[in-house]
Tab-separated table of C-alpha atoms in Angstrom:
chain	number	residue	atom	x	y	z
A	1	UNK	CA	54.901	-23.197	17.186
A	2	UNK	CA	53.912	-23.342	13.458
A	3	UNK	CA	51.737	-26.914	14.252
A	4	UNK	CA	49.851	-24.915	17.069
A	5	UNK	CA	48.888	-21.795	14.466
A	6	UNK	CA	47.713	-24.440	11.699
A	7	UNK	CA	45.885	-26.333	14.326
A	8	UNK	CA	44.333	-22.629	15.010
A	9	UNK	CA	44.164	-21.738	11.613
A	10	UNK	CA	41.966	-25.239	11.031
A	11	UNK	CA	39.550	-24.357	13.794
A	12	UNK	CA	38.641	-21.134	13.056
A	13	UNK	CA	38.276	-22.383	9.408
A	14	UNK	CA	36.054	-25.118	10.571
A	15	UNK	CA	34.190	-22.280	13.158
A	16	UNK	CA	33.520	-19.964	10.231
A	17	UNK	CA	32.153	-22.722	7.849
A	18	UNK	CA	30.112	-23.792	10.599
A	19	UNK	CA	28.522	-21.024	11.171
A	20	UNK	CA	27.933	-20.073	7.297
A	21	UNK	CA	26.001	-23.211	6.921
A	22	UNK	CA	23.645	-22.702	10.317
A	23	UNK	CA	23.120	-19.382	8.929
A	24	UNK	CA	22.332	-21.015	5.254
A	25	UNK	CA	20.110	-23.490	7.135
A	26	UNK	CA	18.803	-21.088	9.241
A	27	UNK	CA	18.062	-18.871	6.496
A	28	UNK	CA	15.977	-21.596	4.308
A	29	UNK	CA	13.894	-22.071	7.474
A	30	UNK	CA	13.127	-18.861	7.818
A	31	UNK	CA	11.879	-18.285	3.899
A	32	UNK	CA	9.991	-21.034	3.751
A	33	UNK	CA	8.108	-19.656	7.066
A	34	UNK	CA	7.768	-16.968	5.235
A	35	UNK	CA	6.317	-18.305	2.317
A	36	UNK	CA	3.698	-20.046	4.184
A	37	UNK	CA	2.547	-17.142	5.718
A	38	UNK	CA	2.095	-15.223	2.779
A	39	UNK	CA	0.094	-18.443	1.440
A	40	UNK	CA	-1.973	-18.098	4.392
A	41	UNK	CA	-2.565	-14.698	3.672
A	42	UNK	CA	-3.408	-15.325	-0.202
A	43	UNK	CA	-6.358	-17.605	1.349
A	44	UNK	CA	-7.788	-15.473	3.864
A	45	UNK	CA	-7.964	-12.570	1.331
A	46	UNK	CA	-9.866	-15.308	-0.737
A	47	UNK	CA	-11.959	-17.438	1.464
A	48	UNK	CA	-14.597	-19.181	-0.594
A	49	UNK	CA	-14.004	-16.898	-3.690
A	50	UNK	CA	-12.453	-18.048	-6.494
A	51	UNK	CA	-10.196	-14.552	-8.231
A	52	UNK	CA	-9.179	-15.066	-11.516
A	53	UNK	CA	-6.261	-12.110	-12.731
A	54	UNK	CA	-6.999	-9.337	-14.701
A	55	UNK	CA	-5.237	-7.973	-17.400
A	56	UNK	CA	-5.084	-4.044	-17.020
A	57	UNK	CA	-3.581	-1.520	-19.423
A	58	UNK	CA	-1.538	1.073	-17.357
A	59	UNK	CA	-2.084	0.504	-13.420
A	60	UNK	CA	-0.839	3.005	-11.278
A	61	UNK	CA	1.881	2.862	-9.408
A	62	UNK	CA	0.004	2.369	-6.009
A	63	UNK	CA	-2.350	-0.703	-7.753
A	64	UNK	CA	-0.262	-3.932	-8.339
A	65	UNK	CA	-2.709	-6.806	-9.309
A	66	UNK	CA	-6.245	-6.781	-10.203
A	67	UNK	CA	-8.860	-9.935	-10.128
A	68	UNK	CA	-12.346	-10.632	-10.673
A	69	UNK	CA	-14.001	-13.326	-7.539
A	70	UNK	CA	-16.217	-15.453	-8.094
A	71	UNK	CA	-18.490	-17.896	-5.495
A	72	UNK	CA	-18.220	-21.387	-5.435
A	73	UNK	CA	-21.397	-21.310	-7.909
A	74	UNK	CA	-19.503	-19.104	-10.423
A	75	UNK	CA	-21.503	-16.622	-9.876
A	76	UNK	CA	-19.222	-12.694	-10.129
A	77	UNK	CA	-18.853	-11.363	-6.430
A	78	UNK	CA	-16.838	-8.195	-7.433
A	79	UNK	CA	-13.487	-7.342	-7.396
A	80	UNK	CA	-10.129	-7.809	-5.534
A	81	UNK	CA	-7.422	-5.145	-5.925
A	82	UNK	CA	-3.769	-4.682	-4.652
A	83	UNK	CA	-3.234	-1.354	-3.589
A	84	UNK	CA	0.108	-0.001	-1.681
A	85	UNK	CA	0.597	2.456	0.406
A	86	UNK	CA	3.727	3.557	2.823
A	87	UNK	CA	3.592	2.521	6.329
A	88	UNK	CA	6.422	3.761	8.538
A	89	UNK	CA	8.893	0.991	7.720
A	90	UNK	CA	7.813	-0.530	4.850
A	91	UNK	CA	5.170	-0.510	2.227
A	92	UNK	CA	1.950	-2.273	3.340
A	93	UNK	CA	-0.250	-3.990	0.231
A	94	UNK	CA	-3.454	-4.206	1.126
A	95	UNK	CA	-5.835	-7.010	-0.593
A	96	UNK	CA	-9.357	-5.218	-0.968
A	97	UNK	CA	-12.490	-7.051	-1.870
A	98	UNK	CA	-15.505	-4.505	-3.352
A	99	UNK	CA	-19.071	-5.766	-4.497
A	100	UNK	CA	-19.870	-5.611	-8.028
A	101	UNK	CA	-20.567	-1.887	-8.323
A	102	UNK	CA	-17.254	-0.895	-6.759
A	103	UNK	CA	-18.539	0.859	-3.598
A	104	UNK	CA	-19.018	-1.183	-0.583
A	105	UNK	CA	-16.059	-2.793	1.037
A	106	UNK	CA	-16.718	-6.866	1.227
A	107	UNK	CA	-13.345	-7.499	3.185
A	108	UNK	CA	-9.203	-6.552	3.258
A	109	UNK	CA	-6.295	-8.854	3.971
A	110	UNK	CA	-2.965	-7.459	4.431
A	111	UNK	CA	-1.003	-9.053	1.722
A	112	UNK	CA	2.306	-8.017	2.943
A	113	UNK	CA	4.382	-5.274	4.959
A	114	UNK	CA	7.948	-4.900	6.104
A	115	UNK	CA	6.745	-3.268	9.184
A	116	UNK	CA	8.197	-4.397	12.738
A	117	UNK	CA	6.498	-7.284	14.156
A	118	UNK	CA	4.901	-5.442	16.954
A	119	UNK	CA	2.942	-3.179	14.080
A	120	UNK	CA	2.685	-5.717	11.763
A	121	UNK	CA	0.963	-7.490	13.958
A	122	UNK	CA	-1.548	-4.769	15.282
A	123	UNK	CA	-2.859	-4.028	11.324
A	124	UNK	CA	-3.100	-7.656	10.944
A	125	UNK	CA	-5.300	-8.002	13.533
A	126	UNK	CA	-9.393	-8.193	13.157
A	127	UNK	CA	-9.884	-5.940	15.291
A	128	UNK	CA	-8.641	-3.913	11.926
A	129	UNK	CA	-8.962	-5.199	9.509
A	130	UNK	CA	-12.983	-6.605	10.183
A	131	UNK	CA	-13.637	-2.879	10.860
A	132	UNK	CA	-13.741	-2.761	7.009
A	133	UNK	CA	-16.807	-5.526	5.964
A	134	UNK	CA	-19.512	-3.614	4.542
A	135	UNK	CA	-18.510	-0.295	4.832
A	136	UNK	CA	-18.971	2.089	1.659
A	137	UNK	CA	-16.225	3.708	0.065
A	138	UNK	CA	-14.064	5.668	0.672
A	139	UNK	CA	-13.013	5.023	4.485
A	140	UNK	CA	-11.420	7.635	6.758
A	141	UNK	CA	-10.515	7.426	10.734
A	142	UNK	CA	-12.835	8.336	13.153
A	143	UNK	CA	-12.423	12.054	13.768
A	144	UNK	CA	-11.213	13.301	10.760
A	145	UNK	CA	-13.041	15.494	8.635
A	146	UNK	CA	-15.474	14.477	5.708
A	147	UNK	CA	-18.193	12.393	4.505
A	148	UNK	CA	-16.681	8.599	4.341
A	149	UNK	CA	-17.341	5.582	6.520
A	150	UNK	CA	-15.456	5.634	9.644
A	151	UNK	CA	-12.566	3.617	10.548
A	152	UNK	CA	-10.829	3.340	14.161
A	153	UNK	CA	-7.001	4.072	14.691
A	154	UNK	CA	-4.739	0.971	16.020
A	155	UNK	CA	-2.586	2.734	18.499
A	156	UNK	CA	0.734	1.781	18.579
A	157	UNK	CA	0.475	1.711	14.405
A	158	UNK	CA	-0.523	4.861	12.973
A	159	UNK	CA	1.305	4.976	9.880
A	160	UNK	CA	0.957	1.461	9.395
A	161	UNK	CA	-3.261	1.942	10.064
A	162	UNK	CA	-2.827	5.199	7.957
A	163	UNK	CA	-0.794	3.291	4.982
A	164	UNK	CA	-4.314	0.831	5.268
A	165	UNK	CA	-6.569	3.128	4.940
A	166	UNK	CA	-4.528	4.747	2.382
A	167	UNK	CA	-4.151	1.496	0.108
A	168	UNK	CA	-8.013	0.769	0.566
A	169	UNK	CA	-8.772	4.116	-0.566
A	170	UNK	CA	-6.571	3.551	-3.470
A	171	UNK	CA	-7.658	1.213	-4.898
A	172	UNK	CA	-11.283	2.660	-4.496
A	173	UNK	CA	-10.046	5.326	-6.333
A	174	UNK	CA	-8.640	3.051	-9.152
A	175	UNK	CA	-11.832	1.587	-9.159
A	176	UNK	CA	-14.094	4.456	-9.500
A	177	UNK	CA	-11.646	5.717	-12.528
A	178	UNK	CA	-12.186	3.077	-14.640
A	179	UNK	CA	-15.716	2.825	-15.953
A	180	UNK	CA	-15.482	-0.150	-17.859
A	181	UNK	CA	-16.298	-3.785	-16.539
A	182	UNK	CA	-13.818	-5.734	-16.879
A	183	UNK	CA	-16.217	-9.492	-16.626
């Protein structure tokens, strides 16, 4: 009787270690997936543009990085900033590229979100986040009230298309507030 509860005893010992190292294993896949997505991400926001970081005194809580882009010639392009907003899981940063004089949209990225991957996937889409190229600032959804370029709703993601427009408007905000140039 006591051999057969060691003999137990050892297999569930070598069951749970087992399964802690899949799960270990598992779990280094999965962040280095990660990882490279978010790389992937980083370039898209950037295609062709070289961004060099910004120091700025006293961002707001909603702005996280700051960067200056440049072409391939060197020549300045505008400016890149990281705005935040909530989505309905999750914070969503938004990567938004302005032209030089801070009011016309060049492009956004989605940097990151927490969101579910049905949602995240529906603000990551083009069919979002193109809507953006060349638009002035500041952006609002089709149908609301106001003078601002018009955006269409992803449904299925409200919040999460809200927390977009929310971020891009940030940071236009940001923008506008600070008068000095910063190249």
């Amino acid at each position: 009787m006591e051999e057969r509860m060691k003999n137990r005893w050892l297999s569930v010992t070598a069951l749970t270690l087992s399964a802690a190292l899949l799960m270990a294993v598992s779990g280094c896949v999965g962040n280095a997936m990660l990882q490279q997505r978010d790389d992937a991400r980083r370039t898209t926001a950037g295609a062709a543009v070289t961004q060099r970081e910004l120091t700025v005194e006293n961002l707001p809580q909603n702005i996280r990085r700051v960067f200056a882009d440049y072409d391939s010639a060197g020549e300045f392009v505008g400016y890149t900033v990281q705005a935040v907003a909530r989505g309905l899981y999750s914070d969503v940063a938004v990567n938004v590229s302005v032209t030089p004089e801070k009011n016309v949209l060049r492009r956004i990225a989605i940097a990151s979100h927490g969101e579910t991957e049905y949602i995240g996937d529906k603000i990551e889409k083009p069919s979002l986040t193109e809507q953006f190229s060349g638009r002035r600032l500041p952006v609002k959804f089709t149908g609301e009230d106001g003078r601002a370029a018009q955006i269409d709703w992803i449904s299925g993601a409200t919040y999460s298309s809200r927390a977009v427009v929310d971020a891009v408007n940030a940071a236009y905000d940001f923008l506008k507030s600070r008068q000095e140039a910063w190249v």
